[in-house]
Coordinates of C-alpha atoms in Angstrom, one line a residue:
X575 CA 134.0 8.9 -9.6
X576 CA 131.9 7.0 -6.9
X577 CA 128.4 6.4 -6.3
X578 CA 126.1 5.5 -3.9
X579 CA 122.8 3.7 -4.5
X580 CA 119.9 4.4 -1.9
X581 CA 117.3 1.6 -1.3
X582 CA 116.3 1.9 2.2
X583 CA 119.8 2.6 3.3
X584 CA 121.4 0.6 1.0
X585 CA 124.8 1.1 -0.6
X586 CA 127.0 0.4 -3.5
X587 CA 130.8 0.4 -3.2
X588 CA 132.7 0.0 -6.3
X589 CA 135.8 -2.1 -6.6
X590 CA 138.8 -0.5 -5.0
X591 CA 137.3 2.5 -3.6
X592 CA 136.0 3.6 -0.5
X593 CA 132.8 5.5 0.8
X594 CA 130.9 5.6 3.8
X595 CA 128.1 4.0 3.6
X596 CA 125.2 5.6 5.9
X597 CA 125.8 9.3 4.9
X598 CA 123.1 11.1 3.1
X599 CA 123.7 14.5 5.5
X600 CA 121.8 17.0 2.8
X601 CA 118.5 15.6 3.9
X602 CA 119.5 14.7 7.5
X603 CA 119.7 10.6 8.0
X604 CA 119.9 9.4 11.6
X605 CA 122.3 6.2 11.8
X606 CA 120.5 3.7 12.7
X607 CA 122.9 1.2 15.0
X608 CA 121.1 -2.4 14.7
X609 CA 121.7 -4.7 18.0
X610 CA 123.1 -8.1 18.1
X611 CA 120.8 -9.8 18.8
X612 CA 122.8 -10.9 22.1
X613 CA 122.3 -11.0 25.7
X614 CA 125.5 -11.0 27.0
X615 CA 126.9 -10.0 30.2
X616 CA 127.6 -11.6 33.9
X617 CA 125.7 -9.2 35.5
X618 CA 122.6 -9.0 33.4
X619 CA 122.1 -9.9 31.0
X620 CA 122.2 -6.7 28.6
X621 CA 121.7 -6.2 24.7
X622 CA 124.7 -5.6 22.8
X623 CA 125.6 -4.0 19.5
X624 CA 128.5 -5.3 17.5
X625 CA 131.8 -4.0 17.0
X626 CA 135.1 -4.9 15.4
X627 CA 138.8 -3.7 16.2
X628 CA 141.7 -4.4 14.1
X629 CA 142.8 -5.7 11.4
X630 CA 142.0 -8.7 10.8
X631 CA 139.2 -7.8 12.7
X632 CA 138.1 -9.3 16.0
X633 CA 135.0 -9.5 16.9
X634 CA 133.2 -7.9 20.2
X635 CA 129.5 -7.3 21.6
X636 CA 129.4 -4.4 23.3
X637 CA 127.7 -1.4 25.1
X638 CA 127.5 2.0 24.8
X639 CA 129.0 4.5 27.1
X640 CA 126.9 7.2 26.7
X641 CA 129.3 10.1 28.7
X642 CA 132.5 8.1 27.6
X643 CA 134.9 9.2 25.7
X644 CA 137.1 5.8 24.6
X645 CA 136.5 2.0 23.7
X646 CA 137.6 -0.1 26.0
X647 CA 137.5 -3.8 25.6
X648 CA 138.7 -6.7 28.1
X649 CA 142.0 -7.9 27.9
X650 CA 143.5 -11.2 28.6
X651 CA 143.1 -11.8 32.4
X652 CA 145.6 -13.7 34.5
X653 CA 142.1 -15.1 36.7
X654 CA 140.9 -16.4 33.3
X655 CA 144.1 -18.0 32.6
X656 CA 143.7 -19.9 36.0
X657 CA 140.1 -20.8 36.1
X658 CA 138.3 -23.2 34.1
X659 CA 137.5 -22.2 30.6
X660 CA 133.8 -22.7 31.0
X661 CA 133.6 -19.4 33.8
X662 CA 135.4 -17.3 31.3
X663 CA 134.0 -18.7 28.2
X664 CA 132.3 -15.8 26.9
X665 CA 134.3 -13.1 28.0
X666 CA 135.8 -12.5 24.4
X667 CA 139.3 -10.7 24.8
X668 CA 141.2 -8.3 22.7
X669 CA 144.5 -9.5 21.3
X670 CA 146.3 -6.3 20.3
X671 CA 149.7 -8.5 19.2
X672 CA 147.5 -9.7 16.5
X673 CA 146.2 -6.5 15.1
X674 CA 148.8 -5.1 11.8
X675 CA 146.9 -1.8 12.7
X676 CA 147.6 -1.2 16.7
X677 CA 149.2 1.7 18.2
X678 CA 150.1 1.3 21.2
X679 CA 150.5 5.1 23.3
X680 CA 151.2 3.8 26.7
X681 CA 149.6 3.5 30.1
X682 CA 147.1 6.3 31.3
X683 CA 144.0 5.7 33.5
X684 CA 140.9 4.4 32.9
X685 CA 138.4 7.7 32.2
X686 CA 134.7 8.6 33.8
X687 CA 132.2 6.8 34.7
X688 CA 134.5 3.3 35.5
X689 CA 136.2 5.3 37.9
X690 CA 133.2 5.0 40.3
X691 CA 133.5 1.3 41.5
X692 CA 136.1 1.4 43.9
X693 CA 136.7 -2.5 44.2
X694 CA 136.8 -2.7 40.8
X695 CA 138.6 0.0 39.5
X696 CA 141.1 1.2 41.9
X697 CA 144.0 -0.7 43.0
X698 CA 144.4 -1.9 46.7
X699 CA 146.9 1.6 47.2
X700 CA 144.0 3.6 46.6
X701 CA 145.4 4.7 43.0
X702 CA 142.9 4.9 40.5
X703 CA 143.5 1.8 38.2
X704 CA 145.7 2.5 35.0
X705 CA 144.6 0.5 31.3
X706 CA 147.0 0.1 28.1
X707 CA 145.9 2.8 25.6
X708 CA 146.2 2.7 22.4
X709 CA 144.7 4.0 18.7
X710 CA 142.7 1.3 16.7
X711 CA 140.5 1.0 13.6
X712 CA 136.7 0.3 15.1
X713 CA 133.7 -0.8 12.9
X714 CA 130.0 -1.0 13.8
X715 CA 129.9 -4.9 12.9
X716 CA 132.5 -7.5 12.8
X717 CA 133.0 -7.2 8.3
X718 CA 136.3 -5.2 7.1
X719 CA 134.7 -4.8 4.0
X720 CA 131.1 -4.4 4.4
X721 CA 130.9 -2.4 7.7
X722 CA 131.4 1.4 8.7
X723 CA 134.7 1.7 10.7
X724 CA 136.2 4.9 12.2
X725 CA 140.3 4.9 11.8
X726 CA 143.0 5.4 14.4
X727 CA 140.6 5.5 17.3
X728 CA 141.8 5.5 21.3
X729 CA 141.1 1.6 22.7
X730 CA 141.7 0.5 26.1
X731 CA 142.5 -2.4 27.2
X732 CA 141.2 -3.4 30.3
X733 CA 142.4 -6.8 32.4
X734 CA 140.1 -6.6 34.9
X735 CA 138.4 -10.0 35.0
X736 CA 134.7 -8.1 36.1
X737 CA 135.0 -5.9 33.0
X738 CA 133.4 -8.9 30.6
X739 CA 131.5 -6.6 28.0
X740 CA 133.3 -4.2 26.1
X741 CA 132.2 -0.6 25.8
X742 CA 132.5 1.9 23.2
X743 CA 131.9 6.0 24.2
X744 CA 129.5 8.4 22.4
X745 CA 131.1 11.3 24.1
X746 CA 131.8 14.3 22.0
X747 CA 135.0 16.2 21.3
X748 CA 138.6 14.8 21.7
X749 CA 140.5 12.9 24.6
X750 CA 144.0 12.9 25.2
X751 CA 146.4 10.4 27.0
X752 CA 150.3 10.1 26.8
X753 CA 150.8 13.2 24.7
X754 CA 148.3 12.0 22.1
X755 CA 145.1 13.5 21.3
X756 CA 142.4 12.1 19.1
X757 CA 138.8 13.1 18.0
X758 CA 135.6 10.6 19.8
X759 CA 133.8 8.3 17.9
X760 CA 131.3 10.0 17.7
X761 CA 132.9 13.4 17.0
X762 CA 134.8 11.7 13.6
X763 CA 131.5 10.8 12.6
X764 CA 129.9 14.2 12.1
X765 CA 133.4 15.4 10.8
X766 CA 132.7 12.8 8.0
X767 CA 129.4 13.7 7.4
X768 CA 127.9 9.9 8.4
X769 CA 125.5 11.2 10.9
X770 CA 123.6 14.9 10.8
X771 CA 124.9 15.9 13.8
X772 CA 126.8 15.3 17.1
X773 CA 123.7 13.3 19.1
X774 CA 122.1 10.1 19.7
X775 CA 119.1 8.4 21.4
X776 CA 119.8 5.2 23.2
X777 CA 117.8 2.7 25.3
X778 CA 119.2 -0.4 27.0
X779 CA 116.2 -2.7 26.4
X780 CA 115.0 -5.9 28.6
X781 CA 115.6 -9.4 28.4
X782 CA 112.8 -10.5 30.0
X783 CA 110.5 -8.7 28.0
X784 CA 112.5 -9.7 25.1
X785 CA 112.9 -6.2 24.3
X786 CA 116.2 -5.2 22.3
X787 CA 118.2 -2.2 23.0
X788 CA 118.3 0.7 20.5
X789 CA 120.8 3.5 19.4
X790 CA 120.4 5.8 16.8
X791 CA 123.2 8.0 15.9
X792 CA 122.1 11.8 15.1
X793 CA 118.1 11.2 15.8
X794 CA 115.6 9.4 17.7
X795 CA 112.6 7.0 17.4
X796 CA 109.3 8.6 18.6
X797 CA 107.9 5.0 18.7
X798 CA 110.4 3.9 21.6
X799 CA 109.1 6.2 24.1
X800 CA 106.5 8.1 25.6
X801 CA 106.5 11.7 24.8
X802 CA 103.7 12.5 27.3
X803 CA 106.6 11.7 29.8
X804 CA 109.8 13.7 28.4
X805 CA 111.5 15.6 31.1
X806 CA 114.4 18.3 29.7
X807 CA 117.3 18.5 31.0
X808 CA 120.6 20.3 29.7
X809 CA 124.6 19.9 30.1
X810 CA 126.7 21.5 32.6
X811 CA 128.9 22.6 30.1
X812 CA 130.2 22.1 26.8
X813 CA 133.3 21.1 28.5
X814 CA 131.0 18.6 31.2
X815 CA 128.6 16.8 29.0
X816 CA 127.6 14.5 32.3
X817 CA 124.0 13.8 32.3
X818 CA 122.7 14.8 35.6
X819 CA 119.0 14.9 37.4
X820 CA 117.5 15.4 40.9
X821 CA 115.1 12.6 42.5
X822 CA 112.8 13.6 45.0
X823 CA 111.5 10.7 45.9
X824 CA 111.4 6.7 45.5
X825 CA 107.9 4.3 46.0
X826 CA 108.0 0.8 46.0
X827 CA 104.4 0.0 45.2
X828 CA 103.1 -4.2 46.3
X829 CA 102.4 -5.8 49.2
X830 CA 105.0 -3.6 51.4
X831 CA 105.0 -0.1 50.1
X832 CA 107.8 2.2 51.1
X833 CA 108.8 5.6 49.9
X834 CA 112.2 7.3 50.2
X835 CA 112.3 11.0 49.6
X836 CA 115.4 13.7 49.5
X837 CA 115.3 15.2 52.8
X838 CA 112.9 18.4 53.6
X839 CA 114.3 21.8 53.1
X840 CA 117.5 21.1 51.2
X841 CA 117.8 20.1 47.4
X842 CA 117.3 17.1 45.8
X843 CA 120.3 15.4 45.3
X844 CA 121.8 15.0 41.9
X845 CA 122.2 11.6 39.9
X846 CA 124.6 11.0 37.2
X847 CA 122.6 8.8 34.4
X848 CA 125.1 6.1 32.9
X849 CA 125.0 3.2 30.7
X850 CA 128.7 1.6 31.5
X851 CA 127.6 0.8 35.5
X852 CA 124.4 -1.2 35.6
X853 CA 123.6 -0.9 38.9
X854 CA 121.2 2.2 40.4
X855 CA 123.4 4.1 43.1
X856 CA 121.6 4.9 46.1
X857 CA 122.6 6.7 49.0
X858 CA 122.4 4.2 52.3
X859 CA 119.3 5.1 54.0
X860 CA 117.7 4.7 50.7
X861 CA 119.2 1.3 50.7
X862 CA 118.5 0.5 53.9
X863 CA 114.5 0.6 53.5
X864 CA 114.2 -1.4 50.0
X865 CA 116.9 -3.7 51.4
X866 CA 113.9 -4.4 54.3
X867 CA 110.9 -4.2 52.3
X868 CA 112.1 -6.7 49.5
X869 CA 114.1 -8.7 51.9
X870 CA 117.5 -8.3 50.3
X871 CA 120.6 -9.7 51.9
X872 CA 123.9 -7.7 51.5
X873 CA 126.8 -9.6 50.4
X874 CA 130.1 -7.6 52.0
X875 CA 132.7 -9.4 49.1
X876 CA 130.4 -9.0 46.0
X877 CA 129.1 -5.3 47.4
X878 CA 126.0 -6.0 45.6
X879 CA 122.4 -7.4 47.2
X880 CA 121.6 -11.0 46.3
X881 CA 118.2 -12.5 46.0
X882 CA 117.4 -16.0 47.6
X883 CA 115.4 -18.6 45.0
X884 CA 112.0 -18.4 47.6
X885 CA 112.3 -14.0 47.4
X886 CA 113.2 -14.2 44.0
X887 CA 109.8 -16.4 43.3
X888 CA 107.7 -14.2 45.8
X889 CA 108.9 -11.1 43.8
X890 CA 107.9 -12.5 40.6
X891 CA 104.5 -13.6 41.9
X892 CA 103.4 -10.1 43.0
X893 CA 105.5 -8.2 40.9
X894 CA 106.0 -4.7 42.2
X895 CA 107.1 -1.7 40.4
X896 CA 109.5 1.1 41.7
X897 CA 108.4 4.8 40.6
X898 CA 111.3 7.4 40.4
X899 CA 110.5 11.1 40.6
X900 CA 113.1 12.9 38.8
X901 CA 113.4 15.9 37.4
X902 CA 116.2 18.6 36.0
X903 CA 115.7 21.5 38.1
X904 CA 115.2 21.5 41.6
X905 CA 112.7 24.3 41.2
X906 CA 110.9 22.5 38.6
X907 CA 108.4 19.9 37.5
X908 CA 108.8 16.3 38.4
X909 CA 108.1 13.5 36.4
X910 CA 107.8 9.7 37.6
X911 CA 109.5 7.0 35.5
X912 CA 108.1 3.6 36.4
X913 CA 110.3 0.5 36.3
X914 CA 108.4 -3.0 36.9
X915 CA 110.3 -6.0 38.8
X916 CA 111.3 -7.7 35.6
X917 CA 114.2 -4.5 35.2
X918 CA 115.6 -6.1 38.8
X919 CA 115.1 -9.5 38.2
X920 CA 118.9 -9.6 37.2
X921 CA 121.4 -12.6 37.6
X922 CA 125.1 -12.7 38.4
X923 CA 127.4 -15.7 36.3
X924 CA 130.5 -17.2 37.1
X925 CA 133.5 -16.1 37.5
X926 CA 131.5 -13.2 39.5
X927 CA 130.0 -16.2 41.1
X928 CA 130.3 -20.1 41.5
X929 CA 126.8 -20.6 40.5
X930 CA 123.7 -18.3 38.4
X931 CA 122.6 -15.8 41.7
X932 CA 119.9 -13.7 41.7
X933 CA 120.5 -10.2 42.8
X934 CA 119.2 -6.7 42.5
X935 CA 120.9 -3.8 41.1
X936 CA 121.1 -1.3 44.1
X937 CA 124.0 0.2 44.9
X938 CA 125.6 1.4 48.0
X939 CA 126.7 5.1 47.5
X940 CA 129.7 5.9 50.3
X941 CA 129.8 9.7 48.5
X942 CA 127.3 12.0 47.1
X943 CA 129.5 11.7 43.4
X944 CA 128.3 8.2 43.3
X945 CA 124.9 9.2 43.1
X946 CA 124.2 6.8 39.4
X947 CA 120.9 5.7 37.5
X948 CA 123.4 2.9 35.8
X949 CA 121.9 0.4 32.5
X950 CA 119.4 -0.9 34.6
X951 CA 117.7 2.5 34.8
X952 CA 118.1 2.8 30.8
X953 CA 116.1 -0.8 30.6
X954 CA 112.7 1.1 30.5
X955 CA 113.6 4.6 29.9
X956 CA 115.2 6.4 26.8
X957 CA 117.5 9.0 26.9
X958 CA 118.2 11.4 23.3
X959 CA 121.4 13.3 24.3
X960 CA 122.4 16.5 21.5
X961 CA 125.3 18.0 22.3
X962 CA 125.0 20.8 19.5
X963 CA 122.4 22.0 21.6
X964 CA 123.5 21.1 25.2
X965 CA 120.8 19.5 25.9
X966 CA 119.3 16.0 26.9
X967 CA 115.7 14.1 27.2
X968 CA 114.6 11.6 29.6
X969 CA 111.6 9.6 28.4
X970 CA 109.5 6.8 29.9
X971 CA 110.4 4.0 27.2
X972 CA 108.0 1.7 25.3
X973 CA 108.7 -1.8 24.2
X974 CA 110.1 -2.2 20.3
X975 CA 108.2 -3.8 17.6
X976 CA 106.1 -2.5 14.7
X977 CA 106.8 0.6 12.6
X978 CA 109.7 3.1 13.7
X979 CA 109.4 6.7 13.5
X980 CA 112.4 8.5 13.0
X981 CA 113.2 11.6 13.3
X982 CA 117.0 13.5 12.8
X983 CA 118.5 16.0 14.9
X984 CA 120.3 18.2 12.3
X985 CA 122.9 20.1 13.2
X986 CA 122.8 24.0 13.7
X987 CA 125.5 24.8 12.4
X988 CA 125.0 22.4 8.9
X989 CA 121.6 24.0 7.0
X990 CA 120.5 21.9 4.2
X991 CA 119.2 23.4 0.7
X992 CA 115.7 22.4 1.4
X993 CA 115.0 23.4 5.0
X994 CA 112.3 25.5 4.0
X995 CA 110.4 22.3 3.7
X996 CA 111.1 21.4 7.4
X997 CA 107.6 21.2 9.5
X998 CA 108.6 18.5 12.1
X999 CA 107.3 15.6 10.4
X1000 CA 108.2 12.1 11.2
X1001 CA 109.0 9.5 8.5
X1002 CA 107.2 6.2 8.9
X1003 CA 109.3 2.8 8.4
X1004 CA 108.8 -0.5 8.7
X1005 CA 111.7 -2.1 11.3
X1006 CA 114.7 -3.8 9.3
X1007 CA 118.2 -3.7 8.4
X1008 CA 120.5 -3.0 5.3
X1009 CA 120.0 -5.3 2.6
X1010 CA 123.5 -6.1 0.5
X1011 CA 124.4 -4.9 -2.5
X1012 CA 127.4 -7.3 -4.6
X1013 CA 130.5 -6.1 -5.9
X1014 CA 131.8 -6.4 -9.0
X1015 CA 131.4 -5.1 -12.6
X1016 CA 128.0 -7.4 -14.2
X1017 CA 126.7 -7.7 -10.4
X1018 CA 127.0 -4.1 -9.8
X1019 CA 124.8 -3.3 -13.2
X1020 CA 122.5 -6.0 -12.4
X1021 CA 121.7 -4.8 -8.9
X1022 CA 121.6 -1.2 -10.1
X1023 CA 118.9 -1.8 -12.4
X1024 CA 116.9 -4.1 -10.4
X1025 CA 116.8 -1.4 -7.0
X1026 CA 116.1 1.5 -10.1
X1027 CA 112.9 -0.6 -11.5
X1028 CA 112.2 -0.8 -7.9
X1029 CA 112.6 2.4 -7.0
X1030 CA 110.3 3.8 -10.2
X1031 CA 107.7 1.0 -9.3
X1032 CA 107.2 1.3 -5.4
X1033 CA 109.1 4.4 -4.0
X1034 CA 108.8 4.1 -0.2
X1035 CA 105.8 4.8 2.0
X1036 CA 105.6 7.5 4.1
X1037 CA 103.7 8.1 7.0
X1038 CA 103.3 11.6 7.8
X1039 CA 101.5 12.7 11.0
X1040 CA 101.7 16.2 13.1
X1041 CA 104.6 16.5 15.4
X1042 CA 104.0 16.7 18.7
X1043 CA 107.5 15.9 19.9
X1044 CA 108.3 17.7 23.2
X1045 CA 112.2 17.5 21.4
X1046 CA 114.3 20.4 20.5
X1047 CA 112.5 21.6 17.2
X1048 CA 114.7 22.7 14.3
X1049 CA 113.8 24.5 11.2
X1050 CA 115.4 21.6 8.8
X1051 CA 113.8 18.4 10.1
X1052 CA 112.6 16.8 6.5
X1053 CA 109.7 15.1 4.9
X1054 CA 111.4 12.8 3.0
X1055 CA 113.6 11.3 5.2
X1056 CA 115.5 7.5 4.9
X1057 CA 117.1 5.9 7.6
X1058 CA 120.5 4.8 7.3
X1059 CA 121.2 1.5 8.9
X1060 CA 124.0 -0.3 10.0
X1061 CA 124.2 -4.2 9.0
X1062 CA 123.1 -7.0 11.3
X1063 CA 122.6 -10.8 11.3
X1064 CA 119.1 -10.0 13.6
X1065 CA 117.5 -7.9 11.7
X1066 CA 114.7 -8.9 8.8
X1067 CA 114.4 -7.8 5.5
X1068 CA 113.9 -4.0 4.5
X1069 CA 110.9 -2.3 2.4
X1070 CA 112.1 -0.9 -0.6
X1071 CA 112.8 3.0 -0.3
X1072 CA 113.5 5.7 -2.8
X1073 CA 116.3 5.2 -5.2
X1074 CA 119.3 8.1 -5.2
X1075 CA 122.3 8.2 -6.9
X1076 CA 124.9 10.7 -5.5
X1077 CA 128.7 11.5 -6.8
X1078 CA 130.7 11.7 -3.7
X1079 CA 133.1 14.6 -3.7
X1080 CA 137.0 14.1 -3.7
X1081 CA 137.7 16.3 -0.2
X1082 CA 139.2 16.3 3.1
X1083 CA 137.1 15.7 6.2
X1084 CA 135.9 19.5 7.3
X1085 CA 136.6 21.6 9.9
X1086 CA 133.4 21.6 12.6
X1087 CA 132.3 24.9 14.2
X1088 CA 135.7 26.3 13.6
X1089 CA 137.4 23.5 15.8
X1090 CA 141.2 22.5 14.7
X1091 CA 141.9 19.2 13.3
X1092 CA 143.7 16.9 14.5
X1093 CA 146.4 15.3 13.0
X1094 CA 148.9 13.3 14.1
X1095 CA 151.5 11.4 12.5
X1096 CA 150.8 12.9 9.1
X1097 CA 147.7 11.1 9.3
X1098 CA 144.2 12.9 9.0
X1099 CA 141.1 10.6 10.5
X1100 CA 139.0 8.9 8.0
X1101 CA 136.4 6.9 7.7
X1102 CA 137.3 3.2 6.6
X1103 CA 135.6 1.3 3.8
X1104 CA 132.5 -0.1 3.8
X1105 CA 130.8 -2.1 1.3
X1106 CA 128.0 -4.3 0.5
X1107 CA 126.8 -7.6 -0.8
X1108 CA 124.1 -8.5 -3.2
X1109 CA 123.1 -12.1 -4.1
X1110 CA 121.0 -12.3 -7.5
X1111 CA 118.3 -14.5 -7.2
X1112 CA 117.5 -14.0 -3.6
X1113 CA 114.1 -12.6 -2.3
X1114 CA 112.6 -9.4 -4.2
X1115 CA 112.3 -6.4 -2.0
X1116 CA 109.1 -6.2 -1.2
X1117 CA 106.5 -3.8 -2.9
X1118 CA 104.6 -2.4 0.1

């Protein structure tokens, strides 16, 4: 029989068995996915999250792909092996050799959205460039043990010595490649019943405002972004879950205002918004006048604009802000995001480049499918994609810090006992991580009593307040809500929240919205273990 112990997402594992750990679906817990606390990157930098592939694990900050379908990690590079190990120092590589639990399925090409950069991922032929799949165990942290891992899952590796950041896909559904199909990350998630349904909310955050990115598996955080500014948007097609919107128009606001707008009399062209690419896509005309009013200089070999130290200081000096106006039908309303200098004020690192340059993130688009709001878009707005719903939510984004509302996106198809309760409240709690919980027969007893006493003596708070989320409402949003939460070193210490002990049936991962399973190898998906730690004697969990 196993149990699970709830004290602000925390969880018990016994000896020898296995549970998920973030999983309390019945009363819909977003999955809360904690940064590393990293800025990594040579073209940023960018907030990471942590992931681990293999077993033994190794260890990876990464990105999310928010319309990809795969992990894909850097592999060994032959221009690493020949330059100095300082310019490839933090370009952390997967070793597949020394993983007991790779499967290699052969070579296939690289999928979506890295597809667009033709210098980078197409060969000199013209062919699009081909990476070494194979299926993997994955973790959200870099702990066997302690962390929640998704089995058997497709990883790319990726020798490209650009590609320095791994990524990992929140697409939904299943991909196939060499004759082998398996369900997305995300996708195995919901079939497991760790997250409430197939969605997420994600912003990339900003170094210089020392503002961390956030992702939140199966919900949102009302307190990372402007509601006032939400513009709606939905998916082409259940089958085409790219995220696309039109811009009308572009203003640079500062000493040398210019405007670029869509052309009079014909539609405004559609972007593709993606979190792999960082830079913003722009057609050439559009270029053209921001590469004149900030005095950018083209650089034909990197295909990127660099930034000379005396532009780069006058920039910082006065500061101006660019002010997109987007919206998701043509037809429609238009709503302007805002992004200051600071989201620009980007550098490039060796082995892109000898030395630190400064450069801004502007694209050259050669074709209208290159149209791309990449990463450093996502800096200061914050996308919430459901996919049960076919929809998506573009919000102006506000800086973390303080209190987090959050709020789950429950699945249709997945009612819970007590949805009659549902009003669209929000649950307030403080920001933190997991506390551990230890292992082992007298530690176990000891920790359950202590987070029982706690439990009975402080509860959690709750701060409840009328919903006026412009989001997709559902009928079985809750008022008693906890957030699960994925470990991290970053992170401070939790309130205490409710206590819940829960027997965990003995059944095979479900069928979802009549799809077929997949199962390959005699093999069905599963989640792998996660467990946590628990030292006696360490700090009290707080009583308010």
């Amino acid at each position: 029989m196993l149990f699970r112990i709830y004290a602000h997402s925390l969880s018990v594992l016994l000896v020898g068995t296995r549970l998920v750990s973030s999983a309390q679906t019945s009363t819909g817990v977003p999955l809360v996915v904690p940064p590393s606390g990293q800025w990594d990157g040579i073209d940023g930098p960018w907030s990471t999250f942590n992931l681990g592939v293999g077993k033994p694990i190794q260890s990876f900050r990464c990105v999310p792909g928010i319309s990809d379908p795969v992990v894909m990690l850097p592999l060994e590079s032959q221009e690493c092996k020949s330059t100095s190990t300082n310019q490839c120092r933090d370009r952390t590589t997967f070793f597949s050799s020394r993983s007991s639990t790779w499967n290699e399925t052969g070579f296939a090409e690289i999928p979506f959205s890295v597809s667009l950069e033709p210098g980078f991922h197409e060969h000199t032929n013209g062919n699009p460039e081909t990476a070494v799949w194979g299926s993997e165990n994955v973790y959200f942290g870099h702990n066997e043990l302690r962390d929640l891992g998704v089995a058997r899952q497709f990883v790319l590796e990726v020798p490209n010595i650009d590609f320095f950041v791994g990524v990992f896909g929140l697409a939904v559904g299943s991909v196939s490649a060499t004759g082998v199909q398996r369900r997305t990350l995300l996708e195995e998630l919901y079939s497991a019943s760790a997250i409430p349904s197939r969605s997420f909310s994600y912003t990339a955050g900003s170094a210089k405002k020392n503002t961390t990115g956030s992702l939140i598996l199966g919900g949102y955080d009302t307190s990372r972004f402007n509601e006032s500014t939400t513009l709606f948007g939905a998916l082409p097609s259940p089958q085409n879950t790219s995220l696309y919107v039109h811009i009308q128009s572009i203003f640079l606001s500062g000493s040398k205002p210019v405007s670029w707008s869509s052309p009079i009399g014909s539609q405004p062209p559609s972007f593709r918004i993606d979190s792999v690419l960082p830079q913003i896509w722009l057609p050439l005309d559009a270029c053209r006048i921001f590469e004149a009013a900030l005095n950018l200089t083209w650089d034909d070999k990197l295909q990127l604009y660099l930034i000379n130290d005396t532009t780069h200081a006058n920039l910082v000096q006065e500061d101006p802000a660019i002010s997109f106006s987007i919206t998701n039908d043509p037809r429609g309303l238009f709503k302007n995001f805002t992004l200051p200098y600071s989201s620009f004020n980007l550098q490039l690192f060796p082995p892109l480049t000898t030395t630190k340059t400064y450069y801004f993130p502007l694209k050259r688009a050669i074709k209208h499918e290159q149209y791309l709001l990449g990463r450093a878009f996502l800096q200061e707005t914050y996308i919430t994609v459901d996919y049960e719903r076919s929809t998506f939510n573009l919000s102006q984004a506000y800086s973390n810090g303080g209190s987090a509302y959050m709020v789950p996106i429950l699945s249709p198809s997945k009612k819970t006992a007590d949805n009659a309760t549902s009003s669209g409240k929000r649950i307030k709690l403080s920001t933190g991580a997991s506390v551990g919980i230890g292992v082992g027969v007298g530690v176990l007893v000891l920790c359950t009593i202590g987070v029982l006493i706690a439990g009975h003596r402080t509860g959690f708070r709750l701060g409840q307040r009328k919903s006026q989320s412009h989001f997709p409402k559902t009928t079985d949003e809750h008022d008693h809500v906890q957030k699960s939460e994925l470990h991290g070193e970053s992170v401070p210490k939790p309130e205490a929240m409710g206590v819940e002990m829960v027997e965990m049936p003995d059944r095979d991962v479900s069928e979802i919205m009549g799809t077929e399973r997949v199962e390959l190898e005699g093999e069905r998906s599963e989640l792998e273990a996660v467990e946590a730690r628990c030292e006696l004697g360490g700090e009290e969990l707080p009583t308010s």
